[in-house]
mmCIF file of C-alpha atoms (C1' of nucleotides) in Angstrom:
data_model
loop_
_atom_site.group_PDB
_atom_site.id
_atom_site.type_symbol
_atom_site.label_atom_id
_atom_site.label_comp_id
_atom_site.label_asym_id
_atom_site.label_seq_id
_atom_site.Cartn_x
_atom_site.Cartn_y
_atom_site.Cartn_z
ATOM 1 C CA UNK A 24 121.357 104.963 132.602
ATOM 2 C CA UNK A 25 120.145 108.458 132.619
ATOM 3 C CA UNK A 26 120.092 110.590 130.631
ATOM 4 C CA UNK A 27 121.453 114.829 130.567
ATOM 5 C CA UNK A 28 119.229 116.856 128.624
ATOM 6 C CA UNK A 29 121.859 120.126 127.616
ATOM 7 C CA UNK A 30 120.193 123.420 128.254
ATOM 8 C CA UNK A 31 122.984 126.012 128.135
ATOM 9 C CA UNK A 32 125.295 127.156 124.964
ATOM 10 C CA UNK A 33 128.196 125.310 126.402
ATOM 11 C CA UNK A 34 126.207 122.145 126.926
ATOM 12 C CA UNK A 35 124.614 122.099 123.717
ATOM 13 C CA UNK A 36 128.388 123.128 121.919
ATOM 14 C CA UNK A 37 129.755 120.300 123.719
ATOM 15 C CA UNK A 38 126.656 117.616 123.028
ATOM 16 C CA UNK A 39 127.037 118.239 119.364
ATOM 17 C CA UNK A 40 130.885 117.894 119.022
ATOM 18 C CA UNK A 41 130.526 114.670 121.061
ATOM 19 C CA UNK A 42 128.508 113.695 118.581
ATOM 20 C CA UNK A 43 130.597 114.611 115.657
ATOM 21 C CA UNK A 44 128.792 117.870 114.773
ATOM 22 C CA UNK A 45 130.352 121.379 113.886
ATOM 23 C CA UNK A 46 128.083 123.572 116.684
ATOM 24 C CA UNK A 47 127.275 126.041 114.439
ATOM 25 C CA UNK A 48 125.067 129.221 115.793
ATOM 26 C CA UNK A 49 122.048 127.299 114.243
ATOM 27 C CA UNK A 50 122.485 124.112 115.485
ATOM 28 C CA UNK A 51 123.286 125.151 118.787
ATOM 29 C CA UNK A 52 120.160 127.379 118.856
ATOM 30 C CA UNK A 53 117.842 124.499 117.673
ATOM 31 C CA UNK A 54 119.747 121.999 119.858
ATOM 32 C CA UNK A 55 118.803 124.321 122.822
ATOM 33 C CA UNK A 56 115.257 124.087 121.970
ATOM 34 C CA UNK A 57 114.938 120.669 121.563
ATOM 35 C CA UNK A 58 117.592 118.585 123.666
ATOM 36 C CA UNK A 59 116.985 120.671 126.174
ATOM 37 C CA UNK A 60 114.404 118.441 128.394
ATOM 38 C CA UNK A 61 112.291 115.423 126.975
ATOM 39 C CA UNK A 62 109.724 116.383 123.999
ATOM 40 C CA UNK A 63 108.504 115.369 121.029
ATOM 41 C CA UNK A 64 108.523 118.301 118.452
ATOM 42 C CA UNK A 65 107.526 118.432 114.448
ATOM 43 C CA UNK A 66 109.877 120.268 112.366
ATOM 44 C CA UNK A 67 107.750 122.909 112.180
ATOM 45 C CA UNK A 68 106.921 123.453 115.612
ATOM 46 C CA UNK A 69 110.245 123.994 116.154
ATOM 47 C CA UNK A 70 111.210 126.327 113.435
ATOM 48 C CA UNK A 71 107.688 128.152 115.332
ATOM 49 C CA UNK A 72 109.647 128.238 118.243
ATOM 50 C CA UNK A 73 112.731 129.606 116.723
ATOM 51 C CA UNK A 74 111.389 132.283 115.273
ATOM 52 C CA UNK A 75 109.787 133.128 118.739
ATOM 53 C CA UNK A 76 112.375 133.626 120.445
ATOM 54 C CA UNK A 77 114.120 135.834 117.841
ATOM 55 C CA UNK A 78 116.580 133.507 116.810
ATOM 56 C CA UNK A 79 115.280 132.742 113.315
ATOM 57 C CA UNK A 80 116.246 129.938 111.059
ATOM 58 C CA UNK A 81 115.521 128.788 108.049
ATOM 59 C CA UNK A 82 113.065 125.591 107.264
ATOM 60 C CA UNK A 83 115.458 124.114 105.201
ATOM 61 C CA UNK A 84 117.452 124.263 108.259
ATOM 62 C CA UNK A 85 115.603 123.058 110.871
ATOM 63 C CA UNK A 86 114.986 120.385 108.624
ATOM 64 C CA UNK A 87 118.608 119.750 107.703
ATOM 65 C CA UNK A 88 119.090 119.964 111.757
ATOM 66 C CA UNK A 89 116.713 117.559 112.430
ATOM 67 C CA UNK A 90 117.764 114.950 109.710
ATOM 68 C CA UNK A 91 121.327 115.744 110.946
ATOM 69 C CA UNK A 92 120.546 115.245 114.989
ATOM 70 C CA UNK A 93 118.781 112.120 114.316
ATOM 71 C CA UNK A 94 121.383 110.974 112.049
ATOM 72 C CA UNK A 95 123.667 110.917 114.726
ATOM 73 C CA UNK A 96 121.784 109.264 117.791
ATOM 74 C CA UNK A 97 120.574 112.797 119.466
ATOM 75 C CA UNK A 98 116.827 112.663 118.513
ATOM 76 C CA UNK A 99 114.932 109.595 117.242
ATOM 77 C CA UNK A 100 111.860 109.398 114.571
ATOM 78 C CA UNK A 101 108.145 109.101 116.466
ATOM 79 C CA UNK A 102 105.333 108.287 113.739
ATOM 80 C CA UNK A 103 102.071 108.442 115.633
ATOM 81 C CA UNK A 104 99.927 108.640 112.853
ATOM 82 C CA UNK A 105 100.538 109.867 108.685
ATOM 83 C CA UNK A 106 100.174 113.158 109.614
ATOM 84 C CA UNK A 107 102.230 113.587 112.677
ATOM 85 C CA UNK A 108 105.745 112.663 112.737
ATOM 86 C CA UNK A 109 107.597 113.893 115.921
ATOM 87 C CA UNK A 110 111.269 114.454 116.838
ATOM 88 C CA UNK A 111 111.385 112.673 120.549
ATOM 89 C CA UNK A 112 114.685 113.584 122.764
ATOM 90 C CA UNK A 113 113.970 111.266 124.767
ATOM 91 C CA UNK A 114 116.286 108.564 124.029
ATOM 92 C CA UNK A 115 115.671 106.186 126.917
ATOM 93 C CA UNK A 116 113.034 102.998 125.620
ATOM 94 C CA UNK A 117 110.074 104.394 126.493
ATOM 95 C CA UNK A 118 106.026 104.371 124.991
ATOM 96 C CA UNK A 119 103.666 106.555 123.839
ATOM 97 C CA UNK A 120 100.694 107.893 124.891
ATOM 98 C CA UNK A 121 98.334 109.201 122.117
ATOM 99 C CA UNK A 122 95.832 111.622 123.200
ATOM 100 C CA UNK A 123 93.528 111.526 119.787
ATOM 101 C CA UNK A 124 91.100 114.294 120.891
ATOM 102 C CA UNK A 125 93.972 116.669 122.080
ATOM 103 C CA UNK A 126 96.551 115.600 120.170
ATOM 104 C CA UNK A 127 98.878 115.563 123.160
ATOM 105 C CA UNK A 128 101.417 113.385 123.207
ATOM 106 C CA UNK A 129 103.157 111.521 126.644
ATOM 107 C CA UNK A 130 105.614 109.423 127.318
ATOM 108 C CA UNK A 131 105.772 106.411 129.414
ATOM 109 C CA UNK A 132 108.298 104.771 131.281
ATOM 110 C CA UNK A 133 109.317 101.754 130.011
ATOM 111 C CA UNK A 134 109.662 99.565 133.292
ATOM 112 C CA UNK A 135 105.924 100.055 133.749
ATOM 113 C CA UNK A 136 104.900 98.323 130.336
ATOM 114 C CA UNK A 137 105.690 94.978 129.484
ATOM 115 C CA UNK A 138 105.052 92.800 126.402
ATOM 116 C CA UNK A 139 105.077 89.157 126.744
ATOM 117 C CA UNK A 140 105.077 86.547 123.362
ATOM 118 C CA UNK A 141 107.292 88.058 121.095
ATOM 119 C CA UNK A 142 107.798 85.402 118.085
ATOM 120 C CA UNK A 143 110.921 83.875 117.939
ATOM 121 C CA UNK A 144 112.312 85.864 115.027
ATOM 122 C CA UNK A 145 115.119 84.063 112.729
ATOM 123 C CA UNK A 146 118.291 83.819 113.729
ATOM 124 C CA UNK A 147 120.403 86.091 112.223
ATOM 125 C CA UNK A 148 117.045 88.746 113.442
ATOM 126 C CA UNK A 149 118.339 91.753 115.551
ATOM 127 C CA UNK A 150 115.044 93.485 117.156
ATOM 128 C CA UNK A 151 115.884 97.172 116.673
ATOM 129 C CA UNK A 152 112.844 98.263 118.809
ATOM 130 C CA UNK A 153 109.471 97.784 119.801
ATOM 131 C CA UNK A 154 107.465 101.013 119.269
ATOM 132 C CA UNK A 155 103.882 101.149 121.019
ATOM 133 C CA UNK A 156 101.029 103.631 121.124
ATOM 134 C CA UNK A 157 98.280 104.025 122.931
ATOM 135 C CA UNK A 158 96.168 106.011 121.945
ATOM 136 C CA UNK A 159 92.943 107.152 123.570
ATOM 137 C CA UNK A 160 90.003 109.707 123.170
ATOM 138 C CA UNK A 161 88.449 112.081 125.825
ATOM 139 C CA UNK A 162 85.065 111.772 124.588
ATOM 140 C CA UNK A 163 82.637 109.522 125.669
ATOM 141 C CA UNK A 164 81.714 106.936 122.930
ATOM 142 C CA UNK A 165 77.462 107.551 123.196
ATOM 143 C CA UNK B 5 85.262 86.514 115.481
ATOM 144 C CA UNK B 6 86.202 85.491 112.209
ATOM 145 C CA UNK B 7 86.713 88.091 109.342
ATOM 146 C CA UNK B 8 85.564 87.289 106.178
ATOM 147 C CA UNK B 9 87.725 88.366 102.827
ATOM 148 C CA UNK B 10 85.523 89.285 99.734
ATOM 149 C CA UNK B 11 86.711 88.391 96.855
ATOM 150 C CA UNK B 12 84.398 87.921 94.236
ATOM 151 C CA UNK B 13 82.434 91.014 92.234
ATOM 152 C CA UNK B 14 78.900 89.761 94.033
ATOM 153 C CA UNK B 15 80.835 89.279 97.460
ATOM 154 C CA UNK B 16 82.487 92.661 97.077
ATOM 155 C CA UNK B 17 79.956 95.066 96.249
ATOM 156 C CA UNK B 18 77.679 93.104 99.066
ATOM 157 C CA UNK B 19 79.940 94.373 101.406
ATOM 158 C CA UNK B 20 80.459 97.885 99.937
ATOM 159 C CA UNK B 21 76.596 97.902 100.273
ATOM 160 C CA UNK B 22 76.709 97.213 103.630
ATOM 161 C CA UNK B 23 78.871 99.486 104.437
ATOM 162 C CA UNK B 24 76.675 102.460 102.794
ATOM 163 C CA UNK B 25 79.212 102.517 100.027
ATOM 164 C CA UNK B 26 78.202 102.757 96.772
ATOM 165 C CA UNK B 27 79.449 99.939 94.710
ATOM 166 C CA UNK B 28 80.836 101.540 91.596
ATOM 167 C CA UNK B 29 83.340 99.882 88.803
ATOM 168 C CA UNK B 30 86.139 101.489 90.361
ATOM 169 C CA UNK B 31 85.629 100.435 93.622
ATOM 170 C CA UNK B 32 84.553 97.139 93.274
ATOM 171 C CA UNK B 33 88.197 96.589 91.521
ATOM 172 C CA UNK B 34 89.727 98.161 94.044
ATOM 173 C CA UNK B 35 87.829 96.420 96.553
ATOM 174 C CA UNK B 36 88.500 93.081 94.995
ATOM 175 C CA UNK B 37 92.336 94.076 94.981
ATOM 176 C CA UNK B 38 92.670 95.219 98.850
ATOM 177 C CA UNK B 39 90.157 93.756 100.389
ATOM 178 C CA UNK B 40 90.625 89.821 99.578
ATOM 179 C CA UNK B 41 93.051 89.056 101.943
ATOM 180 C CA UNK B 42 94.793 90.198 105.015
ATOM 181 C CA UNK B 43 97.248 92.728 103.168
ATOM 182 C CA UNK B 44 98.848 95.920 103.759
ATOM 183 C CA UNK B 45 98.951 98.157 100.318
ATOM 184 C CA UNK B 46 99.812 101.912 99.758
ATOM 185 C CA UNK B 47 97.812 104.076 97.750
ATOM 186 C CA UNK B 48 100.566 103.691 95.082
ATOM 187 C CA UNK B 49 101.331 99.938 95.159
ATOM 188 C CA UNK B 50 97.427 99.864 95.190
ATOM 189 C CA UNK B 51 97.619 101.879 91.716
ATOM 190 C CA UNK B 52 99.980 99.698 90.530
ATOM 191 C CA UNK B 53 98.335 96.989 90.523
ATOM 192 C CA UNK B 54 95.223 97.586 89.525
ATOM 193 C CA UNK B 55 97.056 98.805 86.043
ATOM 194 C CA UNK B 56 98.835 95.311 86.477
ATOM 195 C CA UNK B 57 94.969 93.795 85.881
ATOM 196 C CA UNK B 58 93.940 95.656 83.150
ATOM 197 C CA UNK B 59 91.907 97.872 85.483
ATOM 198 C CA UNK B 60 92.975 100.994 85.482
ATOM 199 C CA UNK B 61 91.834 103.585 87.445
ATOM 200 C CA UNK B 62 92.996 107.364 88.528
ATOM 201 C CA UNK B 63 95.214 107.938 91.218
ATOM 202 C CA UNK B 64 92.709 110.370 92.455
ATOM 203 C CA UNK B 65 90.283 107.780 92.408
ATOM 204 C CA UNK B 66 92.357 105.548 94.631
ATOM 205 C CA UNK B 67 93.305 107.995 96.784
ATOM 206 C CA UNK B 68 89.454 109.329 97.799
ATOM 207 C CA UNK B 69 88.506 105.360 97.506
ATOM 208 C CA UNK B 70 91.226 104.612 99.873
ATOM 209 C CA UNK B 71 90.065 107.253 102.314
ATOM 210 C CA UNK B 72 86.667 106.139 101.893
ATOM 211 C CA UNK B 73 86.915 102.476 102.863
ATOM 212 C CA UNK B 74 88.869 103.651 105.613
ATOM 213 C CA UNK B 75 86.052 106.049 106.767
ATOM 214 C CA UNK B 76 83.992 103.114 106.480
ATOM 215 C CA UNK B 77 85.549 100.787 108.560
ATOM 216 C CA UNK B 78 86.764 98.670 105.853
ATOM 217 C CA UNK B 79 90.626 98.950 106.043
ATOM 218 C CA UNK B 80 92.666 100.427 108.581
ATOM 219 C CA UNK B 81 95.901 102.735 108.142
ATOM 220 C CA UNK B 82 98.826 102.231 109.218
ATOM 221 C CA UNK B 83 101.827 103.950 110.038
ATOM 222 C CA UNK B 84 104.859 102.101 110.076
ATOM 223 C CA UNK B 85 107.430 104.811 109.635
ATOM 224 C CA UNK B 86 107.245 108.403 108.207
ATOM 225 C CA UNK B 87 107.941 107.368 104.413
ATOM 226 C CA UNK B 88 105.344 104.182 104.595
ATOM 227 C CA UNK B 89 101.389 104.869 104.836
ATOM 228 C CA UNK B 90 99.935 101.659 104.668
ATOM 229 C CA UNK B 91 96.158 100.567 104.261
ATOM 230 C CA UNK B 92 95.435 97.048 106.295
ATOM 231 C CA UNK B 93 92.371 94.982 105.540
ATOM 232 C CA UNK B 94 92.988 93.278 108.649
ATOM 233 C CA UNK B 95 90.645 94.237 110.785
ATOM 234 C CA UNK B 96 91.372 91.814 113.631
ATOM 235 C CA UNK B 97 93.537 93.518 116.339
ATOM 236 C CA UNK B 98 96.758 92.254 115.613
ATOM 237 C CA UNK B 99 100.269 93.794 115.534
ATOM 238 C CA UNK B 100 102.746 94.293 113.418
ATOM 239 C CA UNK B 101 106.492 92.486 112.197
ATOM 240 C CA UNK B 102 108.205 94.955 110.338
ATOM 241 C CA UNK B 103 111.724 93.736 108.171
ATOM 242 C CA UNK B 104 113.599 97.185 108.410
ATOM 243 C CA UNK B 105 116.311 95.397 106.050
ATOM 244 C CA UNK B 106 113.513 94.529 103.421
ATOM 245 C CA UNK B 107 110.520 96.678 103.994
ATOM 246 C CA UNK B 108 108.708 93.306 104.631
ATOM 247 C CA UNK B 109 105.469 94.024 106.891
ATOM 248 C CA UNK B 110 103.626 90.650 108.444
ATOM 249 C CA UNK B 111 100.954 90.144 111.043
ATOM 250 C CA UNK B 112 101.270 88.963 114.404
ATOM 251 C CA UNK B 113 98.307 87.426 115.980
ATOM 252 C CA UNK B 114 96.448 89.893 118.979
ATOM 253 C CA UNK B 115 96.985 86.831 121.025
ATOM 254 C CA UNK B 116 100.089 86.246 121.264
ATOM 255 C CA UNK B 117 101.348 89.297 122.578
ATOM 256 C CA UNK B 118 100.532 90.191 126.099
ATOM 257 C CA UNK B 119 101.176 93.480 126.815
ATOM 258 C CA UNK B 120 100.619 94.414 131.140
ATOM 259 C CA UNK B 121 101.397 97.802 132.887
ATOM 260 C CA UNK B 122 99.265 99.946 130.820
ATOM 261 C CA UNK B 123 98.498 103.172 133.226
ATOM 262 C CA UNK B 124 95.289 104.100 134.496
ATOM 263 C CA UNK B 125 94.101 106.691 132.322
ATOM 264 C CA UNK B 126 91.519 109.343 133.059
ATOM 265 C CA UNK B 127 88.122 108.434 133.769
ATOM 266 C CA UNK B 128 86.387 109.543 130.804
ATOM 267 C CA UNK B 129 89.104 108.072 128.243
ATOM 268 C CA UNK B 130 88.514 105.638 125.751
ATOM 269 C CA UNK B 131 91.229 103.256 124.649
ATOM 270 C CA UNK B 132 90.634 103.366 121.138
ATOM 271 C CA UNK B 133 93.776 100.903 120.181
ATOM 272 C CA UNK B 134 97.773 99.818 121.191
ATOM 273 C CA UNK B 135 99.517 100.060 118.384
ATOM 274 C CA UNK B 136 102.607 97.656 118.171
ATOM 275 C CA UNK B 137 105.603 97.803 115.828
ATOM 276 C CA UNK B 138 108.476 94.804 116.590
ATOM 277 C CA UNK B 139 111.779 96.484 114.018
ATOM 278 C CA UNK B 140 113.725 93.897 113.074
ATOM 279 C CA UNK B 141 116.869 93.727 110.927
ATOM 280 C CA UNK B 142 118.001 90.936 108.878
ATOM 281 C CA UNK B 143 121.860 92.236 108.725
ATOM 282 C CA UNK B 144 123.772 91.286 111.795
ATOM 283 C CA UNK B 145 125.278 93.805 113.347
ATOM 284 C CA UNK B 146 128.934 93.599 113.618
ATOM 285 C "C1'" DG C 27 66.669 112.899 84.834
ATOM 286 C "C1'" DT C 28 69.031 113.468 89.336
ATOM 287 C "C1'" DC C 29 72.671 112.830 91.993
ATOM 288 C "C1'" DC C 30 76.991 110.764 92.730
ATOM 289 C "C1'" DT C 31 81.547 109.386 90.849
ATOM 290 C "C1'" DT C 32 85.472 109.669 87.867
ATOM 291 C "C1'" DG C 33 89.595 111.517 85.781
ATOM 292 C "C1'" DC C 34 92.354 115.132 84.617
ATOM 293 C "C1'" DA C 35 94.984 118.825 85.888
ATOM 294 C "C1'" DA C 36 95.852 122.160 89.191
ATOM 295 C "C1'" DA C 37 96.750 123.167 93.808
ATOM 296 C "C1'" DG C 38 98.446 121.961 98.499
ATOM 297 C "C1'" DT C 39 101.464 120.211 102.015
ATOM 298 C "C1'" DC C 40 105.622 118.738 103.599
ATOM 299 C "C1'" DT C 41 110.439 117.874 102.739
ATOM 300 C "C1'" DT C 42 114.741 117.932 100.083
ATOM 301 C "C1'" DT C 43 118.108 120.025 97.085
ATOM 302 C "C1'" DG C 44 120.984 123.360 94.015
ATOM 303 C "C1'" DC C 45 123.589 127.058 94.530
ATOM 304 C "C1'" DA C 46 125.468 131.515 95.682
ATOM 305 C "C1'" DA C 47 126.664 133.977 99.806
ATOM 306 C "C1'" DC C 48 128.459 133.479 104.311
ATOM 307 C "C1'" DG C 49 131.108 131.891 108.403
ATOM 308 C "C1'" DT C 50 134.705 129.522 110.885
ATOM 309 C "C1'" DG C 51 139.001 127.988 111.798
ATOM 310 C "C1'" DC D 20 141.848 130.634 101.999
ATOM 311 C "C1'" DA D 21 139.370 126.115 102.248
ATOM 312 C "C1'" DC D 22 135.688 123.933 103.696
ATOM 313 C "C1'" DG D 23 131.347 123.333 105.648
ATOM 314 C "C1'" DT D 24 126.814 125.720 106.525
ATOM 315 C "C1'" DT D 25 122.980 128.712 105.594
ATOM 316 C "C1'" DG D 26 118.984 130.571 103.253
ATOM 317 C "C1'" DC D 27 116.443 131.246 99.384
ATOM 318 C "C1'" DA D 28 113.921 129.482 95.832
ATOM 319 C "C1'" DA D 29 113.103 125.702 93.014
ATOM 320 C "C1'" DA D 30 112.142 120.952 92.728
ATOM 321 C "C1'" DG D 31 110.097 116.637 94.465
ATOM 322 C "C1'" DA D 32 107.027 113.254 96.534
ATOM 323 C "C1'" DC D 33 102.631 112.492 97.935
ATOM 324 C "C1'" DT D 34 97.813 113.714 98.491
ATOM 325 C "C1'" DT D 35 93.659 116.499 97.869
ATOM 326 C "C1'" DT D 36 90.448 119.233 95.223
ATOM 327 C "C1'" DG D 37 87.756 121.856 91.358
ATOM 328 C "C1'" DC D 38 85.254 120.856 87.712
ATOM 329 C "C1'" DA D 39 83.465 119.015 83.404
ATOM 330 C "C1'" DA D 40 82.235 114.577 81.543
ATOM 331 C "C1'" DG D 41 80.327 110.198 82.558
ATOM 332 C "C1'" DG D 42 77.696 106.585 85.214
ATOM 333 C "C1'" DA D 43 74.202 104.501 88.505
ATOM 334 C "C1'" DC D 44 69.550 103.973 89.812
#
DNA sequence: GTCCTTGCAAAGTCTTTGCAACGTG
DNA sequence: CACGTTGCAAAGACTTTGCAAGGAC
């Protein structure tokens, strides 16, 4: 299943009240920003962005947003390390690629990785998902 | 190759030694407490019990001795989700089982899980670790 | 004695919250 | 108008740091 990543007002307006959110001018500014193709963003990165392109917000808003978005299945939670934790709109199952030196951060298709042995977990176990990082350095190891 | 656990004062401050650490009071209790077994602890629940044994020490003092042993190669962190920083004295690559419905973290043995497909990276990169997180809930879902 | 370590308290960072003002329907 | 939302500033959780007192060798 693909997915649509809303770029316009309209799109955005109409994501949010499919999801059960009041589009308010914030929301639909920050949804723009960050729904609007696959990323991974930090809350303050996008409040950064916001104010960049005049439409300022407040933290406590972007951060609100963010909780709120996640909350209700448009963004999900990326921790790739304690001091890093990313806002991914990429919904589909997908893993990470960790870039240590540059701190970039790419996604990978999740057809192309496979795990084999998973435990058997106990029965009444639901796996909610299987998160996986690589992460690599640029440098050469001397 | 096998990892050893130090657990006694002499074993303890050998290995702080070795590791070009000096082998204070504080941190041979704290390296008594963490490193001993195959654990995960946070800085807090690392606090806590130390107090527990009569041995108190400062949360500052667990905090820099945390981030020491770390920078020594004596624990690793980590990051299970954005409100949970743990410190692992398992060194062995392994993965991770984490009870979402009881915050219950266990090992999973490195060879067990097979993971293929991982992309050709760039010549000069360096995998430096896959990190693997199985989510599981206890609650069925109905 | 010299140098490193500890513990306290203060400062920092990141995130959440209380509340009055504001907006939307 | 009623209700939800925003923004500010304050509060919180967690971690780091400055510095004087204390400890290791």
């Amino acid at each position: 299943m693909q997915q649509h990543y809303p770029s316009s007002t309209r799109e955005v307006t109409a994501t949010l009240k499919a999801h059960g959110i009041s589009p308010t001018r914030q929301r639909v500014e920050l949804g723009r920003l960050i729904l609007s193709r696959p990323q991974h963003l930090t809350a303050d990165a996008l409040y950064d962005m916001a104010r960049a392109r005049n439409a300022p917000v407040s933290r406590a808003t972007v951060y609100n947003t963010l909780r709120l978005f996640s909350g209700q299945g448009l963004l999900n939670e990326v921790v790739i390390d304690a001091n890093a934790k990313y806002f991914d709109s990429n919904l589909q199952p997908h893993q990470h690629l960790f870039n240590t030196t540059t701190g970039e951060l790419t996604d990978l298709d999740s057809n192309k990785l496979l795990v084999t042995g998973i435990p058997k977990l106990p029965r009444n176990a639901h796996i909610e998902g299987i998160d996986i990082v690589i992460r690599y350095s640029d440098a050469a190891e001397h």
